[in-house]
CSV table of C-alpha atoms in Angstrom, one decimal:
chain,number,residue,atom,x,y,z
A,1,UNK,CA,33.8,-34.1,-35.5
A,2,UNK,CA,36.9,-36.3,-34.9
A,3,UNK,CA,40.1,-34.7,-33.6
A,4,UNK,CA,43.7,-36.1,-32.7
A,5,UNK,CA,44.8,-35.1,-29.9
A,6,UNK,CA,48.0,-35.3,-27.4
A,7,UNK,CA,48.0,-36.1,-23.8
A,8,UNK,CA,45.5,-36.9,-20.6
A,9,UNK,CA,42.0,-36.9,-21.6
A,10,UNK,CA,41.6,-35.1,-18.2
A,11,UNK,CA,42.7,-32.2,-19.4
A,12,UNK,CA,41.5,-32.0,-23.1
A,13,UNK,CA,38.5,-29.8,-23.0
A,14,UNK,CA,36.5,-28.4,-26.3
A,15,UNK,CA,34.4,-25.2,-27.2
A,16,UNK,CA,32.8,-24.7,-30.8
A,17,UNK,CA,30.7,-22.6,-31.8
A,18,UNK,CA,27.4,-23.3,-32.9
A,19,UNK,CA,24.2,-21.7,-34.1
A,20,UNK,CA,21.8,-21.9,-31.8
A,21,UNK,CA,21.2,-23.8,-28.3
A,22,UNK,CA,20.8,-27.4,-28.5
A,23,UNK,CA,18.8,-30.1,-26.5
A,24,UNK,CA,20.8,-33.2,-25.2
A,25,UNK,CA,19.0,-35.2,-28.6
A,26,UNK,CA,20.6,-33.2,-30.8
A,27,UNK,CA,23.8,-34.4,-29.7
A,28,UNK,CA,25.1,-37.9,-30.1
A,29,UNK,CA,28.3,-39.7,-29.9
A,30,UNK,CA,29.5,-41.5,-32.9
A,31,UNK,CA,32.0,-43.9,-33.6
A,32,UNK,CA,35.5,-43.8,-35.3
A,33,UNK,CA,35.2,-46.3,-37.8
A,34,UNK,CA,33.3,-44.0,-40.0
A,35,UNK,CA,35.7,-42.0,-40.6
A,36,UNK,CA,38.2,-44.4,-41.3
A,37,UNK,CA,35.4,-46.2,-43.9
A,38,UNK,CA,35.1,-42.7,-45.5
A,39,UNK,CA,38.0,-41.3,-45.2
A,40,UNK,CA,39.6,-44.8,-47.0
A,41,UNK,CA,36.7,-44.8,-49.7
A,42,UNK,CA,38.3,-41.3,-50.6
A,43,UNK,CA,41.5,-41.9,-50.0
A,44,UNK,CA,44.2,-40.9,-52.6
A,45,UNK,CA,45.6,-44.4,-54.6
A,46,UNK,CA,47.9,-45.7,-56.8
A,47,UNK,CA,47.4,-47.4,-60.2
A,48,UNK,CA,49.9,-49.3,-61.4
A,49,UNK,CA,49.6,-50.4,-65.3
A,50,UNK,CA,52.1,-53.2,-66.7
A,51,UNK,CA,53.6,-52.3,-70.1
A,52,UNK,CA,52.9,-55.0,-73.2
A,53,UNK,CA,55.4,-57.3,-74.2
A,54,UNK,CA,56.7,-54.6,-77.2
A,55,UNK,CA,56.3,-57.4,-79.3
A,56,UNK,CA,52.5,-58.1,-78.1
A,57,UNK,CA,49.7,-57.5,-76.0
A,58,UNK,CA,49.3,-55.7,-72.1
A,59,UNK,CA,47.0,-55.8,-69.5
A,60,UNK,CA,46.3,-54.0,-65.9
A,61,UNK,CA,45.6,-53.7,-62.7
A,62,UNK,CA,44.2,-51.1,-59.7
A,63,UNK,CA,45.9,-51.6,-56.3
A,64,UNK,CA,44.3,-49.1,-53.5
A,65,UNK,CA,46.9,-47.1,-51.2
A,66,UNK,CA,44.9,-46.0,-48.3
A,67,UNK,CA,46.4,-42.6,-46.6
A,68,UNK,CA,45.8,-41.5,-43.8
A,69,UNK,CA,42.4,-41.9,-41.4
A,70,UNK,CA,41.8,-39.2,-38.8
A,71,UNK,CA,41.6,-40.4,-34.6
A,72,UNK,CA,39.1,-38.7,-32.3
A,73,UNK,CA,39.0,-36.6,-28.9
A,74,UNK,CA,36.7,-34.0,-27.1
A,75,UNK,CA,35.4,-33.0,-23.5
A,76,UNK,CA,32.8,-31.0,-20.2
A,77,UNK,CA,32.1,-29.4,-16.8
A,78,UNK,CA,29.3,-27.6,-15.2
A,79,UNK,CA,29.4,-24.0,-12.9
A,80,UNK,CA,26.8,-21.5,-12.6
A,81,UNK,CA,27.2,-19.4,-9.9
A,82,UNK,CA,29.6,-16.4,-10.9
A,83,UNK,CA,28.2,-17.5,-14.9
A,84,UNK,CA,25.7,-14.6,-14.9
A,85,UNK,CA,27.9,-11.9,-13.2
A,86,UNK,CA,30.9,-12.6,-16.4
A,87,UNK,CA,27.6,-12.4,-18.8
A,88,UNK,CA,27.6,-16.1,-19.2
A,89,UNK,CA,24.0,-17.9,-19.5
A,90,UNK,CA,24.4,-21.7,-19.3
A,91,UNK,CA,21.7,-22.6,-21.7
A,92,UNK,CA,21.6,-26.4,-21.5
A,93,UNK,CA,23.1,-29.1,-19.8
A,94,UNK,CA,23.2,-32.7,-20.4
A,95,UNK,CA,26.0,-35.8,-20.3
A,96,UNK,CA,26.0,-37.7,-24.2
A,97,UNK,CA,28.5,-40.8,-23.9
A,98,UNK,CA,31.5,-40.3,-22.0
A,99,UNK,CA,31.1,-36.2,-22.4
A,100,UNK,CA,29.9,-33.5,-20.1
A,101,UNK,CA,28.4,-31.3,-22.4
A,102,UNK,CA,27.5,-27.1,-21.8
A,103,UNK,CA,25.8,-25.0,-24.7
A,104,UNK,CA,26.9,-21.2,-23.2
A,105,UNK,CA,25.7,-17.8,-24.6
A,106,UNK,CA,27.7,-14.9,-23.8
A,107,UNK,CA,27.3,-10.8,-24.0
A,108,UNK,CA,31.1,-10.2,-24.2
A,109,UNK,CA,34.1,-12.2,-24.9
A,110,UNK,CA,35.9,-11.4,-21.9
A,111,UNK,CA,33.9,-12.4,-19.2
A,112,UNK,CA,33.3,-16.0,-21.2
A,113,UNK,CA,36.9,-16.1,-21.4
A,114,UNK,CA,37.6,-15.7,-17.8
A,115,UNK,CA,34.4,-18.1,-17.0
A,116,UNK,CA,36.2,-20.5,-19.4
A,117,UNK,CA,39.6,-20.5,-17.4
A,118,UNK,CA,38.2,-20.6,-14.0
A,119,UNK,CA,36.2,-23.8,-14.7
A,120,UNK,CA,39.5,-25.4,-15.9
A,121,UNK,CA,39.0,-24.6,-19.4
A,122,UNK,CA,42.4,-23.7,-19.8
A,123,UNK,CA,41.9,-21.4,-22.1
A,124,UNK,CA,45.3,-19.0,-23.7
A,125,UNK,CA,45.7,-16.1,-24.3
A,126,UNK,CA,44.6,-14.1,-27.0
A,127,UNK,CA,40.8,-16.1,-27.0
A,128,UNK,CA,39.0,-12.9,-26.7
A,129,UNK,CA,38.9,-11.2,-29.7
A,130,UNK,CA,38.1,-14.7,-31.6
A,131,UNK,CA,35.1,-15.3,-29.0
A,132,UNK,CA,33.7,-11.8,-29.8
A,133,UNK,CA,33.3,-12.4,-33.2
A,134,UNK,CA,31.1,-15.3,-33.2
A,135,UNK,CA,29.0,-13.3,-30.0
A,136,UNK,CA,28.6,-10.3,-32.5
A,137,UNK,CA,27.0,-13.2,-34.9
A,138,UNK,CA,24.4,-14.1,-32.4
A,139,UNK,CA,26.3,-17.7,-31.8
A,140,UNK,CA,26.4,-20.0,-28.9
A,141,UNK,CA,28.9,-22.0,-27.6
A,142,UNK,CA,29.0,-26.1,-27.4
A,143,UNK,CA,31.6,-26.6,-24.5
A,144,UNK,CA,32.8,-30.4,-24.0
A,145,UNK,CA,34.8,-32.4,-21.2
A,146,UNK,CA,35.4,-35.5,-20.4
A,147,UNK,CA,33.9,-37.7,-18.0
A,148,UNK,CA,36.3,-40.0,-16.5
A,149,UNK,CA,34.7,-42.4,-14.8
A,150,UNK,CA,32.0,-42.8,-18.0
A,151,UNK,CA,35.5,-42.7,-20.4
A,152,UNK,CA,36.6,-45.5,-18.1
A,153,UNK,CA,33.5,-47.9,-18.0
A,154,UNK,CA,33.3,-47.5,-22.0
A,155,UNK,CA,36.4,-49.4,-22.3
A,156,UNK,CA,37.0,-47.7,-24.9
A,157,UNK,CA,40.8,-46.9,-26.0
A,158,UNK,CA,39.7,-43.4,-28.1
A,159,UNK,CA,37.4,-40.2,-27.4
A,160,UNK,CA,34.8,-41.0,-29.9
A,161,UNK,CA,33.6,-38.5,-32.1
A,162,UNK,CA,30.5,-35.9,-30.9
A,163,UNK,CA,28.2,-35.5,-33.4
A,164,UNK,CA,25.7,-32.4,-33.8
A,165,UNK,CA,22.6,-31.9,-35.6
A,166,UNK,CA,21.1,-28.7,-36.2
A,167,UNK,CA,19.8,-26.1,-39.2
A,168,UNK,CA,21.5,-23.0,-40.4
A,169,UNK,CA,21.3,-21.1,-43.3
A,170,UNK,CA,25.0,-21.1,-43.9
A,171,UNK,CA,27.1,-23.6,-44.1
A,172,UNK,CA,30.7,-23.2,-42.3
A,173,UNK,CA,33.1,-24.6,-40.3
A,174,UNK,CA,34.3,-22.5,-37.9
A,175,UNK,CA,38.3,-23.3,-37.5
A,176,UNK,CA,39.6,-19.8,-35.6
A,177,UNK,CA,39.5,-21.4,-32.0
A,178,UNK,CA,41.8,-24.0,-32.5
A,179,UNK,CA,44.5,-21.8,-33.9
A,180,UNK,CA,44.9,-20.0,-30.4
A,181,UNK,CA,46.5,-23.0,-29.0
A,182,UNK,CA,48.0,-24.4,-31.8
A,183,UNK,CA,51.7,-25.9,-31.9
A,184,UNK,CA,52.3,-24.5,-35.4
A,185,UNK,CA,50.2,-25.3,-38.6
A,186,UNK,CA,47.5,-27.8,-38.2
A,187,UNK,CA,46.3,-30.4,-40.9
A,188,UNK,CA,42.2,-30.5,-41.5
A,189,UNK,CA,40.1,-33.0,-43.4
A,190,UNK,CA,36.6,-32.0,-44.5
A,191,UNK,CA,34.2,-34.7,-45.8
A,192,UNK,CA,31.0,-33.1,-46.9
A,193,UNK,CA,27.7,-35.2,-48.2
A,194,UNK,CA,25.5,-34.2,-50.4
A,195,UNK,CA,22.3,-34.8,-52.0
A,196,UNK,CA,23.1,-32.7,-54.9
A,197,UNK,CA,26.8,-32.3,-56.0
A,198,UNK,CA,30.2,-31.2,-55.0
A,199,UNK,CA,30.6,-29.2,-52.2
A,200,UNK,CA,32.8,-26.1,-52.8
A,201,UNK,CA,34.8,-23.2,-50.8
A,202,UNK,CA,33.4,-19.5,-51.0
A,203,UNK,CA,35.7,-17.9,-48.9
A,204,UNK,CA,39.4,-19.3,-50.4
A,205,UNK,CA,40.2,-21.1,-53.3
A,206,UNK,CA,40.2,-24.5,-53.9
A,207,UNK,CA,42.6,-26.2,-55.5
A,208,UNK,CA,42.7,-29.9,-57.3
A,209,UNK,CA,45.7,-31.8,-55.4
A,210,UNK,CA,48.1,-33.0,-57.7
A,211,UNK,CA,47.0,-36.0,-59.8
A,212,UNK,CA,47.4,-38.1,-62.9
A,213,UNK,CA,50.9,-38.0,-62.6
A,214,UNK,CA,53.5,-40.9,-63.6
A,215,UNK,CA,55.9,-41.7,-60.8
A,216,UNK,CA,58.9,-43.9,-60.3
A,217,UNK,CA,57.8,-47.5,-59.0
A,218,UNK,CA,59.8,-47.1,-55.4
A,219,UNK,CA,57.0,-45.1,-54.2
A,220,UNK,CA,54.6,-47.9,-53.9
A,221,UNK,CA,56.8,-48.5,-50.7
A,222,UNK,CA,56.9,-44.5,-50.0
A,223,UNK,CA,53.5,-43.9,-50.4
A,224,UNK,CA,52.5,-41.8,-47.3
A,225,UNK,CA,56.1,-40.1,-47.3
A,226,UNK,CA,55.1,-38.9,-50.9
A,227,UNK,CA,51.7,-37.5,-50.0
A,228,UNK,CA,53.0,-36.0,-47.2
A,229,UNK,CA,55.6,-34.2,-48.7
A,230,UNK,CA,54.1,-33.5,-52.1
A,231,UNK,CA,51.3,-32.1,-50.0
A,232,UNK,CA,53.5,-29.6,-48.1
A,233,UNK,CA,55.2,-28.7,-51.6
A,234,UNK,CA,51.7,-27.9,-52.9
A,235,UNK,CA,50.5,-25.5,-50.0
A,236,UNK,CA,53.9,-23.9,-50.8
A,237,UNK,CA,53.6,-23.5,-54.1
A,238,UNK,CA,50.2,-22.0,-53.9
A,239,UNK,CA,50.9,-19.9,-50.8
A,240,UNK,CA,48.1,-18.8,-48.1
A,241,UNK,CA,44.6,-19.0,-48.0
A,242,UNK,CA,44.0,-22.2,-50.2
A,243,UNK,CA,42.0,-25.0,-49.4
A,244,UNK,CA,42.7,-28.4,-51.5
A,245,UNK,CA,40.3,-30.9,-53.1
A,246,UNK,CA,41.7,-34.5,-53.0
A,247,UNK,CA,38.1,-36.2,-53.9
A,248,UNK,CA,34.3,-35.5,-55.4
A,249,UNK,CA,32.7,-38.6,-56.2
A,250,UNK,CA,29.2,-39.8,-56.5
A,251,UNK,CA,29.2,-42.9,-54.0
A,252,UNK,CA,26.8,-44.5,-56.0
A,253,UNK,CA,29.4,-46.1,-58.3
A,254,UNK,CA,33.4,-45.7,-58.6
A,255,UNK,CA,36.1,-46.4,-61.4
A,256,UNK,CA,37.3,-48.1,-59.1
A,257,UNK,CA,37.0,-47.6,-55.3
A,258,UNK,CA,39.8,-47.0,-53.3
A,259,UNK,CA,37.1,-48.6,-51.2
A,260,UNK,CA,34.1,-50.0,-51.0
A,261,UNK,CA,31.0,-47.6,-50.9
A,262,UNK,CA,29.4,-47.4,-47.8
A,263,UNK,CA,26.7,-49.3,-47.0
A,264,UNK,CA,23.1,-48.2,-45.7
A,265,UNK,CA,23.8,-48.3,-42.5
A,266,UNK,CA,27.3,-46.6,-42.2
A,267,UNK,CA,25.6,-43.9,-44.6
A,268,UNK,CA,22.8,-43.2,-41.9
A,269,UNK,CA,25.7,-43.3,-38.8
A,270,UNK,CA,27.4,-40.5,-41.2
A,271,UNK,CA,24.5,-38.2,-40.7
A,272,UNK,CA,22.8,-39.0,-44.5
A,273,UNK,CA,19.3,-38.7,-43.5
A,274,UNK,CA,18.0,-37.8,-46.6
A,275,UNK,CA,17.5,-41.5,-48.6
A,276,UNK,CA,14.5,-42.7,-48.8
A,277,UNK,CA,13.4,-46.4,-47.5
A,278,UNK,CA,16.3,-45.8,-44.7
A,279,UNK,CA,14.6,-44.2,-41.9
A,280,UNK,CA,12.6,-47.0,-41.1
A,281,UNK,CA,13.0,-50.2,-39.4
A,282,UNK,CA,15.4,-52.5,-41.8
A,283,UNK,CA,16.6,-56.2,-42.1
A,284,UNK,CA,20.2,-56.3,-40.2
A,285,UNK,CA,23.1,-58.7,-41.6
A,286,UNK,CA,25.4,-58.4,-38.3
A,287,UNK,CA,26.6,-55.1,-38.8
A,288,UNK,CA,25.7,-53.8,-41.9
A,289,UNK,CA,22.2,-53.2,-43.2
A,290,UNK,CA,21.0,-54.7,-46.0
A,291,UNK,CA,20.0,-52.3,-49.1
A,292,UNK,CA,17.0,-52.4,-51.1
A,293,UNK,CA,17.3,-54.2,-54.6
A,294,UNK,CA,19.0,-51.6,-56.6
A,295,UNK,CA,20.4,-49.5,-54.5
A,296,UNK,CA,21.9,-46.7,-55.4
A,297,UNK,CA,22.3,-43.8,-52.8
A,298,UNK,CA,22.2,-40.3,-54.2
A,299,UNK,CA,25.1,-38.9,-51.9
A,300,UNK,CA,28.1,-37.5,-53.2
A,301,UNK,CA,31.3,-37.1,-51.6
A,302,UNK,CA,33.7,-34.1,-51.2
A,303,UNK,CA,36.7,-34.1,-49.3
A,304,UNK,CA,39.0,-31.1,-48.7
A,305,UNK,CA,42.5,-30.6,-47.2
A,306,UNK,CA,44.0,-27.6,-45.7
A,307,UNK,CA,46.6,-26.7,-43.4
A,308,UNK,CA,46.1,-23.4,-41.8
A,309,UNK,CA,47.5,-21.4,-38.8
A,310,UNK,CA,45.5,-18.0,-37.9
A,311,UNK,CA,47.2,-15.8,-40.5
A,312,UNK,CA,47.4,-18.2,-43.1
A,313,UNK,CA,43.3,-18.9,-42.8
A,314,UNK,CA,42.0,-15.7,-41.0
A,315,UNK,CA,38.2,-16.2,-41.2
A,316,UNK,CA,36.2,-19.4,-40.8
A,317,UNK,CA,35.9,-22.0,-44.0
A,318,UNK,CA,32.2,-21.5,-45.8
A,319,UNK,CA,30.7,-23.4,-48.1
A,320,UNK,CA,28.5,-23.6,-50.6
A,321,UNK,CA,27.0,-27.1,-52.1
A,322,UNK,CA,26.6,-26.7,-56.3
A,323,UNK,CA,24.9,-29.0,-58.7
A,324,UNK,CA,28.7,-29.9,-60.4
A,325,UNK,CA,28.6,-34.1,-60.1
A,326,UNK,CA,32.2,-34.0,-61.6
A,327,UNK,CA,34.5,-36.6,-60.7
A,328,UNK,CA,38.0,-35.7,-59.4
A,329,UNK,CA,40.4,-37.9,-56.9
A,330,UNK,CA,44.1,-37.8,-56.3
A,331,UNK,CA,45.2,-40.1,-58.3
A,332,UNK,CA,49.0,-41.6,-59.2
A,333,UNK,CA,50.4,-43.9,-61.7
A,334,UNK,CA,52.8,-46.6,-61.7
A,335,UNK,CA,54.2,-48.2,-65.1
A,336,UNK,CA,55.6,-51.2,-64.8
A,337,UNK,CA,57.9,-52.0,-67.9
A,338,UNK,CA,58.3,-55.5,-69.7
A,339,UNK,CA,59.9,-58.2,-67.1
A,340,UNK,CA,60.2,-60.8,-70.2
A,341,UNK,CA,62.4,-61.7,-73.1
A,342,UNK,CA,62.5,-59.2,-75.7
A,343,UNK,CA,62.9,-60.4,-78.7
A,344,UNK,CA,61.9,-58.0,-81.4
A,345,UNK,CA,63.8,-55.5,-83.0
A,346,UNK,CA,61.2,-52.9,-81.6
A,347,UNK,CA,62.6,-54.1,-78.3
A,348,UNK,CA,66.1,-51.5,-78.5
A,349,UNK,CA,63.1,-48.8,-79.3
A,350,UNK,CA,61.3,-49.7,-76.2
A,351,UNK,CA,64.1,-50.2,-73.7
A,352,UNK,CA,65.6,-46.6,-74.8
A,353,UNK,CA,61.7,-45.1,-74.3
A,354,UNK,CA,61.5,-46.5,-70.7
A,355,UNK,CA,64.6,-45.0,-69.8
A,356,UNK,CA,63.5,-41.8,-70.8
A,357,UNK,CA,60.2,-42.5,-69.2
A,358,UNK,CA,61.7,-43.0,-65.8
A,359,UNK,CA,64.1,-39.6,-66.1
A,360,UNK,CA,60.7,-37.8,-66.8
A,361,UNK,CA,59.0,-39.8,-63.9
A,362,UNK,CA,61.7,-39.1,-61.6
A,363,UNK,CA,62.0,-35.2,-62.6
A,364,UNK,CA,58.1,-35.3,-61.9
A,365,UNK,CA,58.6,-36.3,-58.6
A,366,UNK,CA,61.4,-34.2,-57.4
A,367,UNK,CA,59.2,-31.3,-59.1
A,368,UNK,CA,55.9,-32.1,-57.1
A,369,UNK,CA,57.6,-33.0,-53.6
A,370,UNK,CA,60.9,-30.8,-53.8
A,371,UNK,CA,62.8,-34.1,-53.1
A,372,UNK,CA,66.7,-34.4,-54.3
A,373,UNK,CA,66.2,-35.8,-57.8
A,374,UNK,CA,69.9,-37.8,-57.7
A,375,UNK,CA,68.6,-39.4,-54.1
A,376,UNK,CA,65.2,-40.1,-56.6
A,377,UNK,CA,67.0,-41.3,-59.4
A,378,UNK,CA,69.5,-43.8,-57.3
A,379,UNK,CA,66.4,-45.4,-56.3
A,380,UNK,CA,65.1,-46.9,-59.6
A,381,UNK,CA,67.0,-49.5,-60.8
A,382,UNK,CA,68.6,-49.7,-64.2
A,383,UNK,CA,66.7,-50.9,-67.3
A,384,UNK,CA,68.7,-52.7,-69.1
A,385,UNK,CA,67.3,-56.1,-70.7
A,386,UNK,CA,69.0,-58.1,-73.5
A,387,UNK,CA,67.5,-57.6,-76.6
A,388,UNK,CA,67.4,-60.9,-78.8
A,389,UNK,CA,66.4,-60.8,-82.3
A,390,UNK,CA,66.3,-64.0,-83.8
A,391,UNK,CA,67.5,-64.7,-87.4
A,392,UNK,CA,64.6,-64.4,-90.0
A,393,UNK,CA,64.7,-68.2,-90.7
A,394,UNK,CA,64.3,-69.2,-86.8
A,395,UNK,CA,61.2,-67.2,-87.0
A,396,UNK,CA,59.8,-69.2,-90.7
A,397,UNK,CA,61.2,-73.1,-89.0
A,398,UNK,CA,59.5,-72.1,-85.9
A,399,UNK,CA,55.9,-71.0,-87.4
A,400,UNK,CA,56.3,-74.5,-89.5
A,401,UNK,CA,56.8,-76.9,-86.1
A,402,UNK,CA,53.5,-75.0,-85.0
């Protein structure tokens, strides 16, 4: 888990629950470039394809437009003395990193609550009722803080992310915490990898993201403002309660990567322990491991977008993997018209068709984002090339001198 987070690490604190009770090698602390090397493998991209000379040939291009990579925060503390009185049994208790980390079992959701805020949790109002429903599902509680003086020796600028392993027979993400002391709406990104296929929601629908759709060339410089806002235009459009798939790829190949696949060793660091020949001692290149001969991993990659508040998403996301290999990604397309001399009389045919191109590429856009379609259409410049047909007997003189 990597979160963003605002203000003094000293007071940034984290409870999640979790299945069962942990031992201190369950938990690990991991590092942030992962999720920026996944999260850019995934990310959506541009094409951009260049139109033939209309009295010739074409060719084209991929350019990759990473979006946006996630940052990282968490934190710990320990008490024990009033813990059994509120119903609170502090199961385990360890130090991972530059964490302080509790697991906590509870019989009732008030007395956790008021353990919680009288060990500095700072916990709001309204908790309760949220805590009680993962107690009535038998659940424990992972509680993070911050050690300072280990935070300060890592010289490190970032939380890192905690990582947790463990086994449960569902598969979920439990979200409803973090909507108690939420400043509005907040943005998650879910990567799941599987051995088998893509991973998909059982709980809300998931929706493709927008994709395959022409756009007006002035949004190679407006990329993120795009996604951003044709984002918020599509969880409008579909209302509450949807989650969004912007990628499902199998990493062992790509047409083409927004990225490059990751390598054995970032694959491992990610938590893929099932490939065989990669649990054991391996060759190291710096800081990438070297593959096999042939290496193909069988992981595939899902990634889902949602924002949610706690009416919007009221119970926590589930999952279920299926054996669908599918491709999908969020994909947009920019067509470049003919920079050269025209000089055909299919060129007044072709410079009338790119006009209209544009007025559909711009109506796209203003449809997909909710952007003012004259501020769109002032941006993209007029086509307007000089069309030159040459009189029939240039054309005979000039395939004679050749």
């Amino acid at each position: 888990m990597a979160n963003d987070f605002r203000g003094d690490v000293s007071e940034f604190a984290l409870v999640v629950p979790v299945p069962s009770v942990m031992e201190e090698g369950q938990i690990q602390v991991g590092e942030l470039a992962i999720f920026d090397r996944i999260d850019a493998y995934s990310a959506p991209r541009l094409v951009e394809y260049f139109d033939e000379n209309p009295c010739m040939d074409r060719f084209m291009r991929d350019m990759a437009m990473p979006l946006m990579a996630p940052s990282a925060a968490m934190e710990a503390d320990s008490a024990a003395e009033r813990a059994q009185a509120l119903g609170v049994t502090i199961e385990a208790s360890f130090s991972v990193g530059e964490y302080d980390i509790l697991i906590l079992g509870a019989k009732e959701s008030e007395g956790l609550e008021t353990w919680l805020n009288e060990n500095d949790y700072k916990i709001p109002a309204g908790a309760a009722p949220i805590f009680q429903r993962y107690i009535n599902q038998g659940m424990k509680f992972f509680v993070a803080k911050v050690n300072l003086s280990a935070f300060e020796s890592s010289g490190q600028v970032y939380l890192r992310p905690i990582m947790m392993a463990f086994e449960s027979e569902e598969l979920m993400l439990p979200i409803q915490l973090g909507t108690v002391n939420a400043d509005g709406a907040q943005d998650l990104v879910v990567f799941i990898l599987s051995p088998r296929g893509r991973a998909r929601t059982t709980n809300y629908p998931l929706v493709k993201i927008p994709s395959d759709v022409n756009l007006p060339e002035f949004v190679e410089d407006e990329f993120a403002d795009f996604y951003r806002s044709m984002f918020k235009r599509s969880v409008e459009r579909e209302g509450p309660g949807v989650v969004f798939l912007e990628y499902a790829w199998d990493m062992s190949w790509c047409d083409p990567c927004a990225a490059d696949p990751l390598s054995p060793a970032e694959l491992l660091s990610a938590g893929v322990f099932w490939l065989d020949g990669l649990d054991g001692p391996m060759p190291l290149d710096g800081t990438r491991m070297i593959a096999p001969p042939n290496f193909a991993p069988n992981v595939y990659l899902t990634r889902m977008h949602l924002r949610y508040t706690a009416q919007s998403h009221p119970e926590d996301l589930a999952f279920a993997i299926s054996d669908d290999r599918e491709n999908f990604q969020g994909r947009y397309i920019l067509q470049r018209p003919f920079t050269g001399e025209i000089t055909c009389e299919a060129g007044a045919d072709y410079v009338a068709e790119v006009r209209e191109r544009q007025e559909r590429e711009a109506q796209t856009l203003a449809r997909i984002t909710d952007w003012n379609i004259n501020d769109i259409r002032s941006k993209i410049p007029d086509f307007n090339p000089s069309v030159k047909v040459p009189n029939w007997w240039e054309n005979v003189f000039k395939r004679f001198k050749n």
